Structure formats: C-alpha cells, structure tokens
GROMACS .gro file of N, CA and C in nm:
model
  366
    1GLN      N    1   0.050  -0.170  -0.040
    1GLN     CA    2  -0.035   0.010  -0.081
    1GLN      C    3   0.021   0.089   0.001
    2VAL      N    4   0.025   0.217  -0.037
    2VAL     CA    5   0.086   0.399  -0.034
    2VAL      C    6   0.123   0.456   0.066
    3GLN      N    7   0.120   0.520   0.123
    3GLN     CA    8   0.091   0.663   0.268
    3GLN      C    9   0.185   0.738   0.247
    4LEU      N   10   0.148   0.854   0.290
    4LEU     CA   11   0.118   1.046   0.210
    4LEU      C   12   0.150   1.047   0.334
    5VAL      N   13   0.201   1.147   0.422
    5VAL     CA   14   0.164   1.214   0.581
    5VAL      C   15   0.278   1.362   0.475
    6GLU      N   16   0.189   1.479   0.500
    6GLU     CA   17   0.197   1.596   0.500
    6GLU      C   18   0.243   1.642   0.597
    7SER      N   19   0.334   1.799   0.611
    7SER     CA   20   0.355   1.884   0.776
    7SER      C   21   0.373   1.986   0.697
    8GLY      N   22   0.386   2.080   0.719
    8GLY     CA   23   0.357   2.152   0.708
    8GLY      C   24   0.271   2.306   0.763
    9GLY      N   25   0.166   2.277   0.774
    9GLY     CA   26   0.010   2.352   0.833
    9GLY      C   27   0.056   2.470   0.892
   10GLY      N   28   0.025   2.546   0.925
   10GLY     CA   29   0.002   2.638   1.040
   10GLY      C   30  -0.080   2.764   1.055
   11LEU      N   31  -0.039   2.823   1.159
   11LEU     CA   32  -0.100   3.010   1.083
   11LEU      C   33  -0.035   3.059   1.151
   12VAL      N   34  -0.112   3.194   0.992
   12VAL     CA   35  -0.055   3.274   0.906
   12VAL      C   36  -0.119   3.399   0.892
   13GLN      N   37  -0.068   3.504   0.913
   13GLN     CA   38  -0.128   3.591   0.847
   13GLN      C   39  -0.160   3.661   0.706
   14ALA      N   40  -0.259   3.716   0.704
   14ALA     CA   41  -0.289   3.711   0.527
   14ALA      C   42  -0.124   3.781   0.529
   15GLY      N   43  -0.081   3.774   0.393
   15GLY     CA   44   0.069   3.821   0.358
   15GLY      C   45   0.182   3.723   0.403
   16GLY      N   46   0.103   3.667   0.495
   16GLY     CA   47   0.263   3.585   0.500
   16GLY      C   48   0.311   3.444   0.413
   17SER      N   49   0.348   3.348   0.424
   17SER     CA   50   0.354   3.293   0.351
   17SER      C   51   0.453   3.128   0.466
   18LEU      N   52   0.402   3.003   0.393
   18LEU     CA   53   0.376   2.854   0.460
   18LEU      C   54   0.507   2.755   0.354
   19ARG      N   55   0.524   2.659   0.342
   19ARG     CA   56   0.553   2.553   0.276
   19ARG      C   57   0.554   2.388   0.378
   20LEU      N   58   0.436   2.352   0.203
   20LEU     CA   59   0.400   2.230   0.329
   20LEU      C   60   0.465   2.105   0.210
   21SER      N   61   0.513   1.991   0.277
   21SER     CA   62   0.549   1.929   0.225
   21SER      C   63   0.487   1.735   0.308
   22CYS      N   64   0.515   1.694   0.212
   22CYS     CA   65   0.425   1.574   0.079
   22CYS      C   66   0.510   1.421   0.125
   23VAL      N   67   0.550   1.331   0.235
   23VAL     CA   68   0.606   1.239   0.192
   23VAL      C   69   0.578   1.130   0.147
   24VAL      N   70   0.618   1.052   0.008
   24VAL     CA   71   0.502   0.965   0.001
   24VAL      C   72   0.611   0.830   0.031
   25SER      N   73   0.550   0.631   0.097
   25SER     CA   74   0.649   0.544   0.104
   25SER      C   75   0.496   0.464   0.063
   26GLY      N   76   0.534   0.337  -0.045
   26GLY     CA   77   0.537   0.219  -0.009
   26GLY      C   78   0.530   0.174  -0.172
   27SER      N   79   0.382   0.112  -0.260
   27SER     CA   80   0.455   0.012  -0.316
   27SER      C   81   0.405   0.060  -0.501
   28ILE      N   82   0.464   0.220  -0.464
   28ILE     CA   83   0.418   0.278  -0.685
   28ILE      C   84   0.579   0.328  -0.770
   29PHE      N   85   0.505   0.360  -0.863
   29PHE     CA   86   0.622   0.369  -0.964
   29PHE      C   87   0.641   0.449  -0.951
   30SER      N   88   0.797   0.472  -0.961
   30SER     CA   89   0.785   0.639  -0.965
   30SER      C   90   0.716   0.789  -0.997
   31ASN      N   91   0.715   0.685  -1.135
   31ASN     CA   92   0.678   0.767  -1.319
   31ASN      C   93   0.509   0.811  -1.233
   32ASN      N   94   0.474   0.992  -1.144
   32ASN     CA   95   0.305   0.905  -1.081
   32ASN      C   96   0.336   1.140  -1.104
   33VAL      N   97   0.249   1.096  -1.061
   33VAL     CA   98   0.121   1.251  -1.050
   33VAL      C   99   0.147   1.339  -0.888
   34MET      N  100   0.165   1.364  -0.793
   34MET     CA  101   0.150   1.407  -0.701
   34MET      C  102   0.099   1.548  -0.687
   35GLY      N  103  -0.020   1.547  -0.596
   35GLY     CA  104  -0.067   1.732  -0.612
   35GLY      C  105  -0.048   1.767  -0.500
   36TRP      N  106  -0.164   1.878  -0.481
   36TRP     CA  107  -0.239   1.963  -0.371
   36TRP      C  108  -0.350   1.962  -0.338
   37TYR      N  109  -0.472   1.937  -0.315
   37TYR     CA  110  -0.590   1.981  -0.255
   37TYR      C  111  -0.594   2.033  -0.119
   38ARG      N  112  -0.772   2.081  -0.137
   38ARG     CA  113  -0.807   2.144  -0.012
   38ARG      C  114  -0.886   2.177  -0.017
   39GLN      N  115  -1.023   2.185   0.094
   39GLN     CA  116  -1.095   2.191   0.145
   39GLN      C  117  -1.159   2.275   0.275
   40ALA      N  118  -1.245   2.365   0.249
   40ALA     CA  119  -1.297   2.442   0.381
   40ALA      C  120  -1.337   2.384   0.347
   41LEU      N  121  -1.455   2.504   0.486
   41LEU     CA  122  -1.544   2.411   0.535
   41LEU      C  123  -1.626   2.468   0.483
   42GLY      N  124  -1.707   2.320   0.507
   42GLY     CA  125  -1.866   2.382   0.374
   42GLY      C  126  -1.818   2.376   0.311
   43LYS      N  127  -1.703   2.350   0.191
   43LYS     CA  128  -1.681   2.305   0.040
   43LYS      C  129  -1.631   2.206   0.054
   44GLN      N  130  -1.617   2.164  -0.103
   44GLN     CA  131  -1.595   2.061  -0.160
   44GLN      C  132  -1.456   2.058  -0.243
   45ARG      N  133  -1.348   1.942  -0.117
   45ARG     CA  134  -1.231   1.939  -0.235
   45ARG      C  135  -1.196   2.035  -0.296
   46GLU      N  136  -1.107   2.064  -0.400
   46GLU     CA  137  -1.054   2.104  -0.491
   46GLU      C  138  -0.923   2.160  -0.554
   47LEU      N  139  -0.880   2.122  -0.608
   47LEU     CA  140  -0.677   2.112  -0.709
   47LEU      C  141  -0.641   2.272  -0.651
   48VAL      N  142  -0.541   2.246  -0.553
   48VAL     CA  143  -0.419   2.314  -0.585
   48VAL      C  144  -0.336   2.406  -0.672
   49ALA      N  145  -0.204   2.235  -0.712
   49ALA     CA  146  -0.127   2.245  -0.807
   49ALA      C  147  -0.176   2.085  -0.876
   50THR      N  148  -0.061   2.019  -0.922
   50THR     CA  149   0.000   1.869  -0.987
   50THR      C  150   0.129   1.945  -1.011
   51ILE      N  151   0.153   1.855  -0.965
   51ILE     CA  152   0.343   1.846  -1.117
   51ILE      C  153   0.367   1.625  -1.091
   52SER      N  154   0.431   1.656  -1.211
   52SER     CA  155   0.443   1.536  -1.235
   52SER      C  156   0.588   1.458  -1.256
   53SER      N  157   0.600   1.342  -1.241
   53SER     CA  158   0.783   1.331  -1.185
   53SER      C  159   0.837   1.320  -1.309
   54GLY      N  160   0.772   1.465  -1.404
   54GLY     CA  161   0.931   1.517  -1.473
   54GLY      C  162   0.861   1.626  -1.453
   55HIS      N  163   0.791   1.663  -1.367
   55HIS     CA  164   0.736   1.814  -1.334
   55HIS      C  165   0.756   1.934  -1.362
   56SER      N  166   0.607   1.920  -1.421
   56SER     CA  167   0.533   1.926  -1.545
   56SER      C  168   0.441   1.995  -1.348
   57THR      N  169   0.371   2.125  -1.525
   57THR     CA  170   0.325   2.121  -1.267
   57THR      C  171   0.141   2.256  -1.401
   58ASN      N  172   0.073   2.195  -1.327
   58ASN     CA  173  -0.103   2.299  -1.283
   58ASN      C  174  -0.098   2.338  -1.192
   59TYR      N  175  -0.160   2.422  -1.251
   59TYR     CA  176  -0.179   2.500  -1.145
   59TYR      C  177  -0.334   2.602  -1.122
   60SER      N  178  -0.443   2.587  -1.000
   60SER     CA  179  -0.595   2.605  -0.989
   60SER      C  180  -0.572   2.762  -1.033
   61ASP      N  181  -0.568   2.901  -1.098
   61ASP     CA  182  -0.534   2.991  -1.119
   61ASP      C  183  -0.634   3.038  -1.014
   62SER      N  184  -0.771   3.060  -0.844
   62SER     CA  185  -0.736   3.112  -0.747
   62SER      C  186  -0.549   3.080  -0.710
   63VAL      N  187  -0.416   3.003  -0.716
   63VAL     CA  188  -0.273   3.052  -0.700
   63VAL      C  189  -0.238   3.048  -0.676
   64LYS      N  190  -0.277   3.098  -0.844
   64LYS     CA  191  -0.156   3.145  -0.976
   64LYS      C  192  -0.028   3.215  -0.937
   65GLY      N  193   0.127   3.275  -0.932
   65GLY     CA  194   0.143   3.305  -0.910
   65GLY      C  195   0.158   3.371  -0.750
   66ARG      N  196   0.100   3.245  -0.663
   66ARG     CA  197   0.126   3.319  -0.513
   66ARG      C  198   0.203   3.187  -0.473
   67PHE      N  199   0.126   3.075  -0.515
   67PHE     CA  200   0.214   2.917  -0.458
   67PHE      C  201   0.300   2.862  -0.556
   68THR      N  202   0.349   2.767  -0.593
   68THR     CA  203   0.438   2.701  -0.669
   68THR      C  204   0.478   2.575  -0.572
   69ILE      N  205   0.452   2.453  -0.663
   69ILE     CA  206   0.519   2.356  -0.627
   69ILE      C  207   0.565   2.242  -0.646
   70SER      N  208   0.640   2.192  -0.595
   70SER     CA  209   0.774   2.141  -0.652
   70SER      C  210   0.786   1.979  -0.585
   71ARG      N  211   0.911   1.909  -0.681
   71ARG     CA  212   0.911   1.748  -0.640
   71ARG      C  213   1.098   1.704  -0.617
   72ASP      N  214   1.145   1.671  -0.488
   72ASP     CA  215   1.216   1.578  -0.509
   72ASP      C  216   1.264   1.389  -0.540
   73ASN      N  217   1.265   1.350  -0.604
   73ASN     CA  218   1.185   1.248  -0.713
   73ASN      C  219   1.290   1.179  -0.632
   74ALA      N  220   1.364   1.182  -0.564
   74ALA     CA  221   1.541   1.046  -0.496
   74ALA      C  222   1.510   1.068  -0.312
   75LYS      N  223   1.373   1.226  -0.292
   75LYS     CA  224   1.309   1.170  -0.175
   75LYS      C  225   1.166   1.177  -0.125
   76ASN      N  226   1.144   1.165  -0.254
   76ASN     CA  227   0.946   1.096  -0.259
   76ASN      C  228   0.922   1.257  -0.187
   77THR      N  229   0.972   1.345  -0.203
   77THR     CA  230   0.902   1.382  -0.164
   77THR      C  231   0.767   1.600  -0.265
   78ALA      N  232   0.732   1.586  -0.220
   78ALA     CA  233   0.647   1.696  -0.318
   78ALA      C  234   0.634   1.775  -0.184
   79TYR      N  235   0.622   1.964  -0.262
   79TYR     CA  236   0.569   2.039  -0.136
   79TYR      C  237   0.553   2.201  -0.215
   80LEU      N  238   0.482   2.209  -0.165
   80LEU     CA  239   0.425   2.381  -0.164
   80LEU      C  240   0.429   2.494  -0.115
   81GLN      N  241   0.510   2.591  -0.225
   81GLN     CA  242   0.568   2.689  -0.081
   81GLN      C  243   0.413   2.789  -0.186
   82MET      N  244   0.356   2.863  -0.037
   82MET     CA  245   0.212   2.966  -0.042
   82MET      C  246   0.261   3.094   0.011
   83ASN      N  247   0.302   3.170  -0.149
   83ASN     CA  248   0.320   3.317  -0.037
   83ASN      C  249   0.196   3.417  -0.106
   84SER      N  250   0.175   3.514  -0.009
   84SER     CA  251   0.073   3.620   0.006
   84SER      C  252  -0.034   3.550   0.011
   85LEU      N  253  -0.042   3.499   0.110
   85LEU     CA  254  -0.127   3.476   0.214
   85LEU      C  255  -0.233   3.499   0.195
   86LYS      N  256  -0.373   3.430   0.143
   86LYS     CA  257  -0.544   3.475   0.167
   86LYS      C  258  -0.573   3.471   0.273
   87PRO      N  259  -0.681   3.477   0.369
   87PRO     CA  260  -0.790   3.441   0.438
   87PRO      C  261  -0.872   3.311   0.353
   88GLU      N  262  -0.863   3.375   0.228
   88GLU     CA  263  -1.001   3.288   0.161
   88GLU      C  264  -0.891   3.129   0.109
   89ASP      N  265  -0.755   3.072   0.198
   89ASP     CA  266  -0.662   3.044   0.120
   89ASP      C  267  -0.720   2.895   0.277
   90THR      N  268  -0.772   2.953   0.364
   90THR     CA  269  -0.736   2.841   0.436
   90THR      C  270  -0.922   2.795   0.418
   91ALA      N  271  -0.840   2.665   0.492
   91ALA     CA  272  -0.877   2.562   0.447
   91ALA      C  273  -0.746   2.387   0.515
   92VAL      N  274  -0.822   2.289   0.485
   92VAL     CA  275  -0.745   2.139   0.575
   92VAL      C  276  -0.640   2.108   0.408
   93TYR      N  277  -0.506   2.077   0.377
   93TYR     CA  278  -0.489   2.081   0.243
   93TYR      C  279  -0.491   1.920   0.278
   94TYR      N  280  -0.454   1.907   0.146
   94TYR     CA  281  -0.419   1.681   0.139
   94TYR      C  282  -0.318   1.668   0.055
   95CYS      N  283  -0.275   1.635   0.035
   95CYS     CA  284  -0.167   1.607  -0.033
   95CYS      C  285  -0.179   1.477  -0.109
   96ASN      N  286  -0.142   1.454  -0.253
   96ASN     CA  287  -0.244   1.305  -0.363
   96ASN      C  288  -0.156   1.280  -0.407
   97VAL      N  289  -0.135   1.119  -0.509
   97VAL     CA  290  -0.023   1.070  -0.552
   97VAL      C  291  -0.134   0.971  -0.647
   98LYS      N  292  -0.147   0.933  -0.775
   98LYS     CA  293  -0.139   0.924  -0.887
   98LYS      C  294  -0.047   0.873  -0.969
   99GLY      N  295  -0.045   0.674  -0.942
   99GLY     CA  296   0.065   0.655  -1.008
   99GLY      C  297  -0.055   0.464  -1.077
  100LEU      N  298   0.079   0.354  -1.032
  100LEU     CA  299   0.054   0.266  -1.108
  100LEU      C  300   0.103   0.192  -0.981
  101ALA      N  301   0.062   0.105  -0.969
  101ALA     CA  302   0.123   0.021  -0.820
  101ALA      C  303   0.270  -0.059  -0.853
  102THR      N  304   0.365  -0.116  -0.790
  102THR     CA  305   0.473  -0.239  -0.889
  102THR      C  306   0.483  -0.309  -0.837
  103SER      N  307   0.321  -0.351  -0.745
  103SER     CA  308   0.315  -0.529  -0.693
  103SER      C  309   0.155  -0.588  -0.773
  104TRP      N  310   0.131  -0.475  -0.951
  104TRP     CA  311   0.040  -0.585  -0.998
  104TRP      C  312   0.061  -0.417  -1.081
  105VAL      N  313   0.097  -0.601  -1.176
  105VAL     CA  314   0.050  -0.443  -1.349
  105VAL      C  315  -0.064  -0.415  -1.420
  106GLY      N  316  -0.108  -0.253  -1.452
  106GLY     CA  317  -0.192  -0.203  -1.423
  106GLY      C  318  -0.285  -0.202  -1.275
  107ARG      N  319  -0.272  -0.231  -1.180
  107ARG     CA  320  -0.354  -0.143  -1.142
  107ARG      C  321  -0.320   0.015  -1.098
  108ARG      N  322  -0.410   0.074  -1.063
  108ARG     CA  323  -0.456   0.194  -1.045
  108ARG      C  324  -0.411   0.256  -0.903
  109VAL      N  325  -0.312   0.347  -0.883
  109VAL     CA  326  -0.330   0.454  -0.692
  109VAL      C  327  -0.305   0.522  -0.758
  110ASP      N  328  -0.386   0.530  -0.667
  110ASP     CA  329  -0.534   0.686  -0.635
  110ASP      C  330  -0.501   0.760  -0.459
  111ALA      N  331  -0.433   0.744  -0.364
  111ALA     CA  332  -0.402   0.793  -0.224
  111ALA      C  333  -0.390   0.934  -0.214
  112TRP      N  334  -0.419   0.928  -0.052
  112TRP     CA  335  -0.369   1.044   0.033
  112TRP      C  336  -0.405   1.062   0.075
  113GLY      N  337  -0.310   1.142   0.154
  113GLY     CA  338  -0.216   1.251   0.337
  113GLY      C  339  -0.398   1.249   0.370
  114GLN      N  340  -0.379   1.242   0.505
  114GLN     CA  341  -0.394   1.297   0.603
  114GLN      C  342  -0.486   1.429   0.622
  115GLY      N  343  -0.425   1.510   0.652
  115GLY     CA  344  -0.459   1.668   0.585
  115GLY      C  345  -0.390   1.678   0.670
  116THR      N  346  -0.348   1.869   0.668
  116THR     CA  347  -0.291   1.932   0.745
  116THR      C  348  -0.367   2.059   0.737
  117GLN      N  349  -0.395   2.112   0.903
  117GLN     CA  350  -0.429   2.246   0.831
  117GLN      C  351  -0.348   2.370   0.794
  118VAL      N  352  -0.428   2.497   0.719
  118VAL     CA  353  -0.374   2.632   0.687
  118VAL      C  354  -0.496   2.717   0.728
  119THR      N  355  -0.509   2.765   0.849
  119THR     CA  356  -0.547   2.876   0.839
  119THR      C  357  -0.458   3.032   0.828
  120VAL      N  358  -0.488   3.128   0.729
  120VAL     CA  359  -0.481   3.202   0.737
  120VAL      C  360  -0.597   3.347   0.813
  121SER      N  361  -0.529   3.431   0.877
  121SER     CA  362  -0.614   3.518   0.920
  121SER      C  363  -0.609   3.653   0.853
  122SER      N  364  -0.729   3.754   0.863
  122SER     CA  365  -0.687   3.892   0.862
  122SER      C  366  -0.708   3.974   0.950
   0.00000   0.00000   0.00000
C-alpha cells in the first residue's frame, strides 16, 4: 500500500508564507503525478496544484502566481510553497499521488494523506 504524510501547516497572517511537505512511501512507480488539494469548511475539495515526475505543473487560477509546487524524486517528497496568503486560502490541505502499483501490473493507485490545516488570519 501507499502512504502519504503531510506537514508544514499552521496559522499565519494574511500576506505571510508557509511551506507544506508531503512524503510518499509504498508500492508505486516513481513515474507518477503528485498534487495538493484543499477543502474549506462547508465546501468541496478542490485542486490546488499538480506536478508530474517530469516536473510539469498545473495550478488552480486562484493560486497561480502565489503558490509553487515542486518535488524531489530522490526523496519521494512534494512541496507547496505558499506566498502572499489570503484568508480565503484557509483550508485543510491534502497531498495526493496518482500512478501505477508495482505489485500488480496495470493496477491504479490513487492515495491521499490525512491533511494539514492551514489558517490565514486577516
């Protein structure tokens, strides 16, 4: 199985910065896509950013220009650098990985971390 552990969340003032980390372990090929999603109270989970093993990135329009996703394939870790934070960024942030299992040919992996709280005060 695949496990993801997020860290780096916390309380920050508007305009401040935070850096989230996500470490993935388990039976998944290194050629995968990792991403960050978030869910605010009373709202559905939404995409923040994704990054492939080849470092191609995609961002939600709401964070583009402020957030940067990156990954270190050797460390099996993805990061989310969040700058110019706004109160509307307040949410639980979840790390995700999508790929193929090493244990069974063709089996799809779609795994999630437990989430880390980010709170931005005005």
